[in-house]
Every structure is written in C-alpha cells, then in structure tokens.
Coordinates of C-alpha atoms and ligand atoms in Angstrom, one line a residue:
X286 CA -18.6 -17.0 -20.4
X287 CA -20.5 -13.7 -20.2
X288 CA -17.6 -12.1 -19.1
X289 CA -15.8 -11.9 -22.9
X290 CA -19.2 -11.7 -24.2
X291 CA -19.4 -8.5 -22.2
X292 CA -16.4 -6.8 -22.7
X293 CA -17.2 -7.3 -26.3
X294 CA -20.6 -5.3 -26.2
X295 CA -19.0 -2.8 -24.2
X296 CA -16.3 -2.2 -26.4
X297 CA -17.9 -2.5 -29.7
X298 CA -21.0 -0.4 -28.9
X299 CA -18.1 2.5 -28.4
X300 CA -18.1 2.3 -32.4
X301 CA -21.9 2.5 -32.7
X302 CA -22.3 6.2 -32.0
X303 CA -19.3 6.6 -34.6
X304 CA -20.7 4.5 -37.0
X305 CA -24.4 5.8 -37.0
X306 CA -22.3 9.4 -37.9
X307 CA -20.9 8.4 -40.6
X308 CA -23.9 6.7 -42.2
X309 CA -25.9 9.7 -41.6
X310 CA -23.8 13.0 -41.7
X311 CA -21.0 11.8 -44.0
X312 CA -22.4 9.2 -46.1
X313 CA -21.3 11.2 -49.3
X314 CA -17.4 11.5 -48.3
X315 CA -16.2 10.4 -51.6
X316 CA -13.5 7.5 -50.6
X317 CA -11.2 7.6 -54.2
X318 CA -12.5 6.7 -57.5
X319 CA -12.4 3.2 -59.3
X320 CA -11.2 3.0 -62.5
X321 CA -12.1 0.1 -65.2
X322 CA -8.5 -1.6 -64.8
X323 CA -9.4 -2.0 -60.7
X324 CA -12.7 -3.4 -61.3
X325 CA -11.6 -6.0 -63.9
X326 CA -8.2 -7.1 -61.8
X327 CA -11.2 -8.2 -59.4
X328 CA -11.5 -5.1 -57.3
X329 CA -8.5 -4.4 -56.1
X330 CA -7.8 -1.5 -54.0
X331 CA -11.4 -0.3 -53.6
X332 CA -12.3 0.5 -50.1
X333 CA -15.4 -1.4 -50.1
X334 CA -15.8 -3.1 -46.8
X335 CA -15.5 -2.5 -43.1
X336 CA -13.5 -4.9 -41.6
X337 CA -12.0 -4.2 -37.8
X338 CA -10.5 -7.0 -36.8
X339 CA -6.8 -6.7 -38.5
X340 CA -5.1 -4.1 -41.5
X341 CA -2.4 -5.1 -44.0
X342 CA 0.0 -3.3 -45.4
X343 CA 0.9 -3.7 -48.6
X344 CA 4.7 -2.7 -47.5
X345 CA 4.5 -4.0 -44.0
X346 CA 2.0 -6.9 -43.7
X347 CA -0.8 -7.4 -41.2
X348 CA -1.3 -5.7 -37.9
X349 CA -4.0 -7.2 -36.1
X350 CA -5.7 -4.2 -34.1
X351 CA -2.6 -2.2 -34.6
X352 CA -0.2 -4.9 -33.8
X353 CA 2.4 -6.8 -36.1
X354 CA 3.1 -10.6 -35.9
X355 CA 6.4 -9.4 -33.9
X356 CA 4.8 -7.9 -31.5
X357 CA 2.2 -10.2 -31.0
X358 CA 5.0 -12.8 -30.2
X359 CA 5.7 -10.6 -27.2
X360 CA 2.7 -9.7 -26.1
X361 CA 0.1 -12.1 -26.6
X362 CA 0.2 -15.4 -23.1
X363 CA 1.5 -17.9 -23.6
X364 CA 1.3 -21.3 -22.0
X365 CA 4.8 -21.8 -21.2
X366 CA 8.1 -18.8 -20.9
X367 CA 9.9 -19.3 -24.7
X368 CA 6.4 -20.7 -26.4
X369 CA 4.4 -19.3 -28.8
X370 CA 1.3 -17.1 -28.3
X371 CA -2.2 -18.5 -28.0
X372 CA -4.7 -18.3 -30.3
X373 CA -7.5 -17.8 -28.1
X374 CA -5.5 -14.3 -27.4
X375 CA -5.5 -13.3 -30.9
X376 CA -9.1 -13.5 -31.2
X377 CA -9.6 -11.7 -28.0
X378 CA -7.6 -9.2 -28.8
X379 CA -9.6 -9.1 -32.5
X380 CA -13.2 -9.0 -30.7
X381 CA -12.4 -6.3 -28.0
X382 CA -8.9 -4.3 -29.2
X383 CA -7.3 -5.5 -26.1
X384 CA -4.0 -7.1 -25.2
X385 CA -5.3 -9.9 -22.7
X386 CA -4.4 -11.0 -19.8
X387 CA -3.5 -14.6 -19.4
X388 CA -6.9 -14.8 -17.4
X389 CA -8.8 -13.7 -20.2
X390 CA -7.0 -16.4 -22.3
X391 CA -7.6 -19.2 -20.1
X392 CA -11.4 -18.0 -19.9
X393 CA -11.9 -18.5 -23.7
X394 CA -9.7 -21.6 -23.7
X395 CA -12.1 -22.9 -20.9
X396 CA -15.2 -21.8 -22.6
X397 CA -14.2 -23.4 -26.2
X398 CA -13.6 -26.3 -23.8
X399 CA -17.2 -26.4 -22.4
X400 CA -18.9 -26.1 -26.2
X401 CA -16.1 -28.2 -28.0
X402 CA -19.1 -31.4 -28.1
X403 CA -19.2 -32.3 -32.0
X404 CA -22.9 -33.7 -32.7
X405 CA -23.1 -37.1 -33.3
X406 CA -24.7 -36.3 -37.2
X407 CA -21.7 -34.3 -38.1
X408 CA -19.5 -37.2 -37.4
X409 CA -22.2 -39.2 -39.2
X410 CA -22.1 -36.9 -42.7
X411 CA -18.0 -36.8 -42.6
X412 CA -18.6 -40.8 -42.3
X413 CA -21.0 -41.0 -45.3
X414 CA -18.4 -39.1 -47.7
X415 CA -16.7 -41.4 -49.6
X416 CA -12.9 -41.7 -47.5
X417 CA -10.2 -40.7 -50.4
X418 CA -12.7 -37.3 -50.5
X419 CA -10.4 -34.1 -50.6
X420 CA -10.0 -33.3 -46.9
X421 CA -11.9 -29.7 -47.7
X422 CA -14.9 -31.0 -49.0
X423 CA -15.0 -32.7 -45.7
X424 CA -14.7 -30.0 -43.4
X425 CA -17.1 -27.4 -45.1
X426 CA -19.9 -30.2 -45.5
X427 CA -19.4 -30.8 -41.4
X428 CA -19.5 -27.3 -41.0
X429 CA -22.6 -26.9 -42.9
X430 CA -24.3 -29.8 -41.7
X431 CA -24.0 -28.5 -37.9
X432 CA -26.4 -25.4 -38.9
X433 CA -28.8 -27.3 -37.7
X434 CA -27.8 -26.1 -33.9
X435 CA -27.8 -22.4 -35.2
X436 CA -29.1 -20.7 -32.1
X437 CA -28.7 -17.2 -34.3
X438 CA -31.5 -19.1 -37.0
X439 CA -34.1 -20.1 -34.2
X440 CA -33.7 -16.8 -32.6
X441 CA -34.5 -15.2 -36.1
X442 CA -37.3 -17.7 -36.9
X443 CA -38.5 -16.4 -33.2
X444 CA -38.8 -13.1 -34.4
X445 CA -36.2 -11.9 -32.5
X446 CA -35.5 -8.3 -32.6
X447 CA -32.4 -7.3 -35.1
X448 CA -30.8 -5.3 -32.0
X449 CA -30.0 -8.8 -30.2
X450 CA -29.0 -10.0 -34.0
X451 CA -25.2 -10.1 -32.4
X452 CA -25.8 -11.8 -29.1
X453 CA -26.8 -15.1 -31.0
X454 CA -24.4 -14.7 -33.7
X455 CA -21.8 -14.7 -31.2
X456 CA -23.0 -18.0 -29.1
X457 CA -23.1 -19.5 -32.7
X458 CA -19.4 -18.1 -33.7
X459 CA -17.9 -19.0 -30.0
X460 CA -19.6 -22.8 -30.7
X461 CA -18.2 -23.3 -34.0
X462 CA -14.5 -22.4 -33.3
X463 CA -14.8 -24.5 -30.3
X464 CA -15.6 -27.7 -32.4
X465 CA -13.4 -27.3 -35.0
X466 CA -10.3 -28.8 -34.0
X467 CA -12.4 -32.1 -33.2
X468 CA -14.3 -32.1 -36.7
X469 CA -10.8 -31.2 -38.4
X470 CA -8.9 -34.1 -36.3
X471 CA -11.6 -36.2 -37.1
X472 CA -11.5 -35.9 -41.1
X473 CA -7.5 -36.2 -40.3
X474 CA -7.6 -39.4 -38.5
X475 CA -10.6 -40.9 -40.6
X476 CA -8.3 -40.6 -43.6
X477 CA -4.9 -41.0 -42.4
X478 CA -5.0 -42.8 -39.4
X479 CA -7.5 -46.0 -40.6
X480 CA -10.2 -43.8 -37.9
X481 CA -8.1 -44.5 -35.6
X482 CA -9.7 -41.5 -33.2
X483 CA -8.2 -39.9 -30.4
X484 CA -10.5 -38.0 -27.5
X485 CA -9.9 -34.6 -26.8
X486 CA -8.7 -33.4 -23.5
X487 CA -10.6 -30.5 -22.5
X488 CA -8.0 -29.4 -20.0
X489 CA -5.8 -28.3 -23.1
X490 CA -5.9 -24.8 -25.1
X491 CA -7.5 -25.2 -28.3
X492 CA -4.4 -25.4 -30.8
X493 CA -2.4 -27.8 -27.9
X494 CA -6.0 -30.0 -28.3
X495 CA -5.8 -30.0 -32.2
X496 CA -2.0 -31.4 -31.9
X497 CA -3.2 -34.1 -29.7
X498 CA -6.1 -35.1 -31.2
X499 CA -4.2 -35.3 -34.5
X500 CA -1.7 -37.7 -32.3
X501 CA 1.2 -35.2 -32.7
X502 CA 1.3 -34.5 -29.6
X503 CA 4.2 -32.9 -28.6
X504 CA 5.4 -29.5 -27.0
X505 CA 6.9 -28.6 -30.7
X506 CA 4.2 -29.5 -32.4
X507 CA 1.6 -27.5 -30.1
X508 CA 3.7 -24.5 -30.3
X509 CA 3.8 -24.8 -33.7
X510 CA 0.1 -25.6 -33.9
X511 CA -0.5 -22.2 -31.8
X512 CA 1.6 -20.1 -33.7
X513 CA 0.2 -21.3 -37.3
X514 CA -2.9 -20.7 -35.6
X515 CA -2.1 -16.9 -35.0
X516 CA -0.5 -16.3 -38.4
X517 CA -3.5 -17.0 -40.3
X518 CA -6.3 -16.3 -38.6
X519 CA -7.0 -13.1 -40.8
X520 CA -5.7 -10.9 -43.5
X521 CA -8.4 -8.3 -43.0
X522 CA -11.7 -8.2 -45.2
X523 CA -11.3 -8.6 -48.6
X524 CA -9.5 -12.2 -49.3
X525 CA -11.6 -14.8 -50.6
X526 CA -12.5 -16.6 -47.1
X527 CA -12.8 -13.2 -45.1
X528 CA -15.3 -11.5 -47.9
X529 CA -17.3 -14.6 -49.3
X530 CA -18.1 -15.1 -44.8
X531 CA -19.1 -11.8 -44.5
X532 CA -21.0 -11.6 -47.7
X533 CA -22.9 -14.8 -47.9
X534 CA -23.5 -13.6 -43.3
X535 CA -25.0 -10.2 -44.8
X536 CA -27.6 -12.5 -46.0
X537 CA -28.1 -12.8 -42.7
X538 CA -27.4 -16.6 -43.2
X539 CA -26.1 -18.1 -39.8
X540 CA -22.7 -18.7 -38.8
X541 CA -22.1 -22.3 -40.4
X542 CA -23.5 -21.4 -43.4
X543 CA -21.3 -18.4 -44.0
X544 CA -18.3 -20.0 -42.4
X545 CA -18.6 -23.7 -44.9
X546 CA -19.0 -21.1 -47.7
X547 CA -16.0 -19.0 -47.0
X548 CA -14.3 -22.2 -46.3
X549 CA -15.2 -23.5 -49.8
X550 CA -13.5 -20.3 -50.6
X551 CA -10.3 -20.8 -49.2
X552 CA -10.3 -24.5 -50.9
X553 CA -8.8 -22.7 -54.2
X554 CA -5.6 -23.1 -55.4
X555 CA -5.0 -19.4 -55.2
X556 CA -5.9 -19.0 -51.7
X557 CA -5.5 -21.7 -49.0
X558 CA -5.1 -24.8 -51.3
X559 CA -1.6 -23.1 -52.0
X560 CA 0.0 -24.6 -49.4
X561 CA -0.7 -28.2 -50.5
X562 CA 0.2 -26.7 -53.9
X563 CA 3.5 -25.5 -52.9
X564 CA 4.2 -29.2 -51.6
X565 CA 2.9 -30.8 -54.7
X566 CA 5.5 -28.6 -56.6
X567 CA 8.2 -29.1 -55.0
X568 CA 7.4 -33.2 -55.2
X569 CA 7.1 -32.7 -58.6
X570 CA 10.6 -30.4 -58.9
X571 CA 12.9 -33.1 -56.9
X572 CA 11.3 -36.2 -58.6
X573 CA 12.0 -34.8 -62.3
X574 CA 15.4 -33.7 -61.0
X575 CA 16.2 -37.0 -59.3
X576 CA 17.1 -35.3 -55.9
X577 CA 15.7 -33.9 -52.7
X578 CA 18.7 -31.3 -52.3
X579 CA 18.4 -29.6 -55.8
X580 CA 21.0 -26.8 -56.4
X581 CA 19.9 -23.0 -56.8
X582 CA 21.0 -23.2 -60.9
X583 CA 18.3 -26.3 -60.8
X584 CA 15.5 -24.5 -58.8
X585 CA 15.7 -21.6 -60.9
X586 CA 15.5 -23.8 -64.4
X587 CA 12.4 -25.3 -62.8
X588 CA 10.9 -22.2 -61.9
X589 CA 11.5 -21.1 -65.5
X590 CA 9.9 -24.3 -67.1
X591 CA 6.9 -23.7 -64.8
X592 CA 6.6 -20.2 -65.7
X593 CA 7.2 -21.8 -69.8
X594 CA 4.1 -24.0 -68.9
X595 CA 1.2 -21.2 -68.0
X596 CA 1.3 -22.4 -64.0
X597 CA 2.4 -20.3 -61.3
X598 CA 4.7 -20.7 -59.0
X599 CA 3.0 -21.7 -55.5
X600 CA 3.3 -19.7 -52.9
X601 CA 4.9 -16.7 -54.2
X602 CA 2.8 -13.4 -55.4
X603 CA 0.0 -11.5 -53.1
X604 CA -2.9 -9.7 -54.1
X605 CA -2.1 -6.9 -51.6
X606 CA 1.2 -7.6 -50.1
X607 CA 4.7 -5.8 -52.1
X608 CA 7.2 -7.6 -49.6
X609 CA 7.9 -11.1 -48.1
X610 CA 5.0 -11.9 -46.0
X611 CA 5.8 -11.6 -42.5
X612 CA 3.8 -14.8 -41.5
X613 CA 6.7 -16.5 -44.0
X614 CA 9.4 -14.5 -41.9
X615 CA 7.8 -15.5 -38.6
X616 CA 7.6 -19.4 -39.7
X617 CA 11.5 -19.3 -40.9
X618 CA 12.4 -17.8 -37.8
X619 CA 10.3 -21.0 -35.7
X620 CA 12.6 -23.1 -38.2
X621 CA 15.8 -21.3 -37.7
X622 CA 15.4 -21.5 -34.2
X623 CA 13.5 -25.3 -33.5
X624 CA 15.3 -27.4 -36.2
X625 CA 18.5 -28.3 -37.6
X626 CA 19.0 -29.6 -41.7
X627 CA 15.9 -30.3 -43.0
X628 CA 16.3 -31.0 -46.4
X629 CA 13.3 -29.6 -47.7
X630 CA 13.6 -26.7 -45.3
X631 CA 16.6 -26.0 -46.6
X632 CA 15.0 -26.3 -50.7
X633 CA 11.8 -24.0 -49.2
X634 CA 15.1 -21.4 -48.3
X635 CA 16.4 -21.9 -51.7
X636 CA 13.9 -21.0 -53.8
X637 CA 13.2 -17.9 -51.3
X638 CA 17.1 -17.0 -52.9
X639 CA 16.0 -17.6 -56.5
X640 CA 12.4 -17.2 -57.0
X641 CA 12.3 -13.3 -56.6
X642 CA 14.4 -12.1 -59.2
X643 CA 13.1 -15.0 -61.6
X644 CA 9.9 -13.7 -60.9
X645 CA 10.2 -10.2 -61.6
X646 CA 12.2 -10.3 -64.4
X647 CA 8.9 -11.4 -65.9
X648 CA 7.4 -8.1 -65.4
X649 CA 4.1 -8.7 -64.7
X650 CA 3.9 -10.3 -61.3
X651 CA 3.6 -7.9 -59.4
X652 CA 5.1 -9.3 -55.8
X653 CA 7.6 -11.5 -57.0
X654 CA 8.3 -12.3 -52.7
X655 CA 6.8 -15.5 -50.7
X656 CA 3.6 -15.6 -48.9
X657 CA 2.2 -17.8 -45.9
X658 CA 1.8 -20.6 -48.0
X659 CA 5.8 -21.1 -48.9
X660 CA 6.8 -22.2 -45.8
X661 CA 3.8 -24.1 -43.8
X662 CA 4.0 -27.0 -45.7
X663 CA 7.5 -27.8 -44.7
X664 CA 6.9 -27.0 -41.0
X665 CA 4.6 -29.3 -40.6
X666 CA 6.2 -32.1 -42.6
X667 CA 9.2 -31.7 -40.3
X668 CA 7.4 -32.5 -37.6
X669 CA 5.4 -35.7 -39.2
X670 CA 2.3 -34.0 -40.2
X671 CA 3.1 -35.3 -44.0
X672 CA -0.1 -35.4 -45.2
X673 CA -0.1 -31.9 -47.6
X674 CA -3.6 -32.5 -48.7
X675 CA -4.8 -31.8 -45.0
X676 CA -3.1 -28.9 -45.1
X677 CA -6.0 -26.3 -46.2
X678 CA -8.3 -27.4 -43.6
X679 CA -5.4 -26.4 -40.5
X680 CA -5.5 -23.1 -42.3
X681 CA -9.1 -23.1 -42.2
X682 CA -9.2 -24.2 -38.4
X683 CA -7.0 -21.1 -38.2
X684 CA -9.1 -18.6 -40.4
X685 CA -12.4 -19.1 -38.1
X686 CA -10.9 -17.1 -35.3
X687 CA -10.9 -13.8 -37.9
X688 CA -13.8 -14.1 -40.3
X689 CA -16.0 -15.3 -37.1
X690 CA -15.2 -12.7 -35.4
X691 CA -15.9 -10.1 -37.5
X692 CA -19.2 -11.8 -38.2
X693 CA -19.8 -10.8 -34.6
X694 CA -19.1 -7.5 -35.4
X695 CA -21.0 -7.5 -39.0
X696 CA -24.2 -7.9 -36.7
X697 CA -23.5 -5.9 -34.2
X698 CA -22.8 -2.9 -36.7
X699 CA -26.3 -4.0 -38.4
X700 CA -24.3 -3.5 -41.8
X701 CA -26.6 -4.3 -44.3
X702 CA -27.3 -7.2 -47.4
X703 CA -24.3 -6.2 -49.3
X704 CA -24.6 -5.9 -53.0
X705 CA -22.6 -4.2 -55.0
X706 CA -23.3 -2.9 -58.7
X707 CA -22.4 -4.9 -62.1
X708 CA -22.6 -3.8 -65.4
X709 CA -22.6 -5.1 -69.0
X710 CA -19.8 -5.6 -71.7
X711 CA -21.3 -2.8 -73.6
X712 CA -21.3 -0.4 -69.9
X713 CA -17.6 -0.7 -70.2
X714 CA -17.1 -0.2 -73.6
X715 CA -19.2 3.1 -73.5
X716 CA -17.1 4.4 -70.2
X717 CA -14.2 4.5 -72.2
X718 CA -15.3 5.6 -75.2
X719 CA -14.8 2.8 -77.2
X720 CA -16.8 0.2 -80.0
X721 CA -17.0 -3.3 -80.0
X722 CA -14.6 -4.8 -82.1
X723 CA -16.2 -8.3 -81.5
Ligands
CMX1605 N1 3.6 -17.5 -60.5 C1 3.3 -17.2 -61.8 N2 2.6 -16.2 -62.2 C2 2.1 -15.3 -61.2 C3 2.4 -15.5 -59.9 C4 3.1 -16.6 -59.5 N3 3.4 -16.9 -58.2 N4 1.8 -14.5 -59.2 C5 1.1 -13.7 -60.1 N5 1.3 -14.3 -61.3 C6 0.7 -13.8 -62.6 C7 -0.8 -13.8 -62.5 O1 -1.3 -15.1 -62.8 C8 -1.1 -12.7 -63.5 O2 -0.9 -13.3 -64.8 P1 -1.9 -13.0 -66.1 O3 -1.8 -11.5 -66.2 O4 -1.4 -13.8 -67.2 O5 -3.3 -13.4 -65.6 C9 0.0 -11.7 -63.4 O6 1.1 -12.4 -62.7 C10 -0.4 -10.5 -62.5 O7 -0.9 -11.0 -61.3 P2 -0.7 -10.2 -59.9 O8 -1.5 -8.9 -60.1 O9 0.7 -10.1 -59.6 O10 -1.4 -11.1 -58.8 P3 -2.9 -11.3 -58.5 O11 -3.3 -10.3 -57.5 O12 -3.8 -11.4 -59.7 O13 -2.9 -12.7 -57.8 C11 -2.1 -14.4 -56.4 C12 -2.4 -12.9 -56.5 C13 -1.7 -14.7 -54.9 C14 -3.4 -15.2 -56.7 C15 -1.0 -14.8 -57.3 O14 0.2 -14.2 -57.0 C16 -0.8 -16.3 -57.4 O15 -1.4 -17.0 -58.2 N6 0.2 -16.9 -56.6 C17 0.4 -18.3 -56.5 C18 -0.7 -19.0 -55.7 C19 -0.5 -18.6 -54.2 O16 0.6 -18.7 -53.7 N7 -1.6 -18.3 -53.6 C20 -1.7 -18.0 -52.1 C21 -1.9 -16.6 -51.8 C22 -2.0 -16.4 -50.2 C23 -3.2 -17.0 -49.7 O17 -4.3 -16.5 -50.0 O18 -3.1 -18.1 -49.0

C-alpha cells in the first residue's frame, strides 16, 4: 500500500535535513570517550550506531518511539476491547513515530496479507534439510534462500540511483515480514506435526495467522501470539540480531541476506536461544529433583550448583538492562491475569523470588533480575505450544518487525559501509603503558 509507504517518506525525510547537519557541521562533537575495559566487555556503552526505531533504559527498559510496553498496551488497536495490541501497530508506529489508527493497522495487516505467498523453492530448501534439523537453521536458510526475489538486488544490478536505495529496500522488508509466519509455521508443522500443514487465512492479522497456521488457534493463543509479537520486536541497535542486520545491510546486502544473518545471530544461547535454554534448565532442575513443584530452598541449591558448574543461569542477566525486564513484567501480568496454577508458571515465579539475590551475591553479574526469555517459555507451554526448540524462531518472527524496519531507515539515511577500527594485542598493551608478560 503506497499509502504507509508514503507516510514513511514523509516522515523520515523530516530527519534528512537534520541528519545531513550533523554530518557536515558537527561531525567532530566528541560523543564520550571509550576506555580499554568497554572495548574488551564487547563494546558496551559506546554510542556507536543510529538506531530510531526504539531506546532502552538501562533503569526503565524499552520505549519504542518514546513509548513503554505499558503504554503501548493502551494505545496501540487492537482486534477485540480487553486484547492485546497488534503487531502490525508496533511497526507502524516504529517506521513513522505515530500512534495509528486502527485503519492504518488493518492497511498493513491487509498488505502483509496480499505478499504473504511463500515461493514454492523456499518450501523446497526447508524440505531438503534433514527433519530433526534445529528449527533455526531452518528458518535462516528459508530466509536466505528467498533472496532470490530481492527486488532491492535487481534494482541495484539496474543501476538504480542510491536516492531510491529505500524504496526497494522497503518492498523487500514489507515482503519478508509478510511471509514469515508461513515459513516459520511451516518448519513448525514439518517437524512437529508429521507436515501436517495448515493454509493460511488471509483475512486474519498477522500474529492471529501465525496461531492458526501453527493449529493453535484460539483467541488466547492469538493474543498471546500478538503481544509476544510486540515485546520483542526490538531492543534498539546494538543486540546481536539488531546490529549484525544492520551491519551485514550496510554492505548494502539485500534484505534476506541481512535478516538470515541477524537471525543466525539471535540463534545463540546468549540471545534468542535463551528461551529454549531457560526450558531445558528448568527440565533438567525438576528431573534431578524428582518433582515439577520444587521448593524455593531447592531452586536456590540448583541455581548454586549451576553457578558451581561454569553455566549460567538462563534467562536472568542483561547486557544493558539494571532491572527486571519489562517484557518479563508484561508476560507475568498476561499470566496473572489468563491463567490459573500452572505448575511451571508458578517454578518460572519461584526462581524470580530466589534467583536475584543468589545472583548478586556473586558479585560479578551485573543484573542479577530476569529478562524476556524467563518467562516465554512457560507461556507458551501453557497453552500447548510445547515444543521449546521452536521457540527462537517465534522470537525471530517477532524481531523482523524492528531490525527490518530500521533497515528501511539505514537506506533511507544513506548511512554508510560500517566498519569500525581494530587493533592488535601489542596496541593495547602500549595504551596502557604496559609489557607483555606472555
Ligand atoms: N548466570 C551466570 N553468570 C552470569 C549470568 C547469568 N545469568 N549473567 C552474567 N553472568 C556472568 C557472565 O558470564 C560474566 O562472567 P565472566 O566474567 O566469568 O565472563 C559476568 O557474569 C559478567 O557478565 P555481565 O557483564 O553481567 O553480563 P554480559 O553483558 O557479559 O552478558 C548476558 C549479558 C545476557 C549474555 C548474560 O547475562 C547471560 O549470559 N545471561 C544468561 C543468558 C540469557 O538469558 N540471555 C538472554 C538475554 C536476552 C536476549 O538477548 O534474549
């Protein structure tokens, strides 16, 4: 729909006059210095990258555009009074710095609807990995294997001029979210459901058509679906999936390419995969303990021994964040207020009571509080989406709205092959005034 298409152009080329200032009168504003201790605890802290579509605090937690997860549950549509808000707002609001309307929502819904058709080879490529692949190897290799529809490439290849770069970057971002849900129901249903596939009904929003085509598909389970949806969709610029899209798109690499690779990203165990690990753990905790309703003085012995053993503890720590994570608040509250005595809901709110001070007391950590990735697993289980080692790919269905978007934005800005500087052993040494002692 040209109509999003052109609020965003409007909108964003407001920023171009600002950002063409800053790049040519102020391009030596120092910005804070970077010691040796930030560079080697993998850049933390150093305002290195221009990211617009969401903020976070380290003493607050994300605000997308200026607004909190909170508020977003107000104000963003929502399909039905007392549901949770749409994706398709969030990434509105992220690509123009609007609230929408429920208009604008049902626009996007309708135009992921209309470029939701999956290619026939991507199917093919998913089918020609072996089955008991890991779910994420899956998804990134259909992601990358669809470049192959990359308007943005043939438009480069064309010669295009670099002003217009945007315009095809978006018709490739706007097609790849809208397929998503299919390829990542597809790889569900391949490997848990003997292929069993279900069509997609393109008169429902995106995250409602995810549930379904999963075959969970109830109103529970497509709130919950829109509201997971929401809460990770971004983190702003510098997590793993956020910076290796925009880094490997300053290449000017197309869409697919940078979103499989960023998606590869958030495959780790210390970004997406936690929430599978956090599962795995807490299989692991009740089956050595011989119970699924382990008491506090048990989860805290456990978290010790894991601590003992040189693991961490899944699902607890941030690289930016010094509090709980809202988007853990937000999901307890979706518990608190949907379902009644779950078992492992109720461990997941145990070791929230004993984890912190456990983990803190080691004096290193330095968030001892719960992320995202503490409570997903157990919202989903809850509902019968069991299946923890599908878990990372929902979150990456999810983290396309952010990093996609500000792909958009990366080529309309025109910001540059990034490439930051590295130095030797010996550079460091030097810079503190130090000799080798090796
Ligand atoms: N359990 C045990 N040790 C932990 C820990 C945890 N949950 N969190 C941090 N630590 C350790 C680190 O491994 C590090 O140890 P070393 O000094 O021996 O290397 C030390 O505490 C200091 O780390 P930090 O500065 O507090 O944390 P980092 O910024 O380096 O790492 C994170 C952040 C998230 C990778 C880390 O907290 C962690 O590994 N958490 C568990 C995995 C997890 O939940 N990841 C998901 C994060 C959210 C997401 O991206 O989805």
């Amino acid at each position: 729909m040209e109509y999003i298409k052109n609020r965003f152009y409007e909108s964003a080329m407001k920023n171009m006059t600002d950002l063409q200032k800053l790049r040519k009168d102020h391009g030596d504003v120092v910005l804070g210095q970077v010691n040796i201790d930030q560079v080697l605890s993998g850049m933390k802290g150093i305002p290195a990258l221009l990211t617009e579509t969401s903020k976070l605090d380290a003493n607050e937690g994300i605000r997308f555009r200026g607004y909190s997860l909170p508020e977003l549950q107000q104000k963003l549509p929502k399909m039905d009074d007392g549901g949770e808000p749409l994706p398709e707002g969030l990434f509105y609001l992220m690509m123009i710095g609007e609230i929408p309307t429920k208009e604008d929502v049902i626009n996007i819904s309708k135009d992921w609807a209309t470029r939701a058709h999956v290619p026939q080879h991507a199917f093919d490529v998913i089918d020609a990995i072996p089955k008991n692949s890991r779910p994420m190897t899956q998804f990134s290799t259909a992601i990358l294997s669809m470049a192959y529809d990359s308007v943005f490439m043939k438009a480069y290849r064309a010669g295009v001029n670099k002003k217009f770069y945007w315009d095809f970057m978006y018709e490739d971002v706007m097609t790849l979210i809208a397929r998503l849900p299919r390829i990542a129901a597809y790889i569900y249903r391949r490997i848990y459901h003997n292929g069993n596939h279900i069509e997609p009904n393109p008169t429902l929003d995106w995250a409602g058509n995810l549930a379904h085509m999963m075959g969970h598909d109830s109103n529970e389970v497509r709130n919950l679906l829109r509201l997971y949806m929401v809460i990770h969709a971004d983190h702003e610029g510098g997590n793993v999936s956020a910076h290796t899209t925009h880094l490997v798109g300053s290449a000017l690499s197309n869409a697919y390419y940078a979103f499989a690779a960023g998606m590869v990203g958030l495959a780790g165990p210390l970004h997406g995969y936690a929430n599978q690990e956090v599962m795995d753990w807490i299989s692991e905790m009740t089956l050595q303990l011989g119970t699924d309703e382990p008491s506090d003085a048990q989860i805290g012995k456990y978290i010790e021994q894991t601590l003992i053993q040189g693991r961490v503890v899944p699902g607890y720590g941030h690289a930016v964040l010094r509090i709980t994570d809202p988007r853990f608040t937000v999901q307890q509250q979706f518990a608190e207020k949907y379902i009644v005595n779950d078992k492992l809901i109720n461990t997941v709110n145990a070791i929230y009571r004993v984890a912190p001070p456990i983990l803190e007391a080691t004096g290193k950590i330095k968030n001892p509080w719960p992320n995202v990735d503490a409570f997903s697993g157990s919202l989903l289980n809850h509902y019968g989406i069991t299946e923890s080692s599908f878990y990372t790919v929902l979150f990456g269905v999810s983290r396309s709205l952010g990093v996609l978007a500000s792909l958009v934005f990366d080529r309309m800005y025109g910001l540059p092959i990034e490439r930051p500087n590295s130095q030797t052993m010996e550079w460091f040494l030097n810079k503190a005034g130090i000799q080798s002692e090796g």
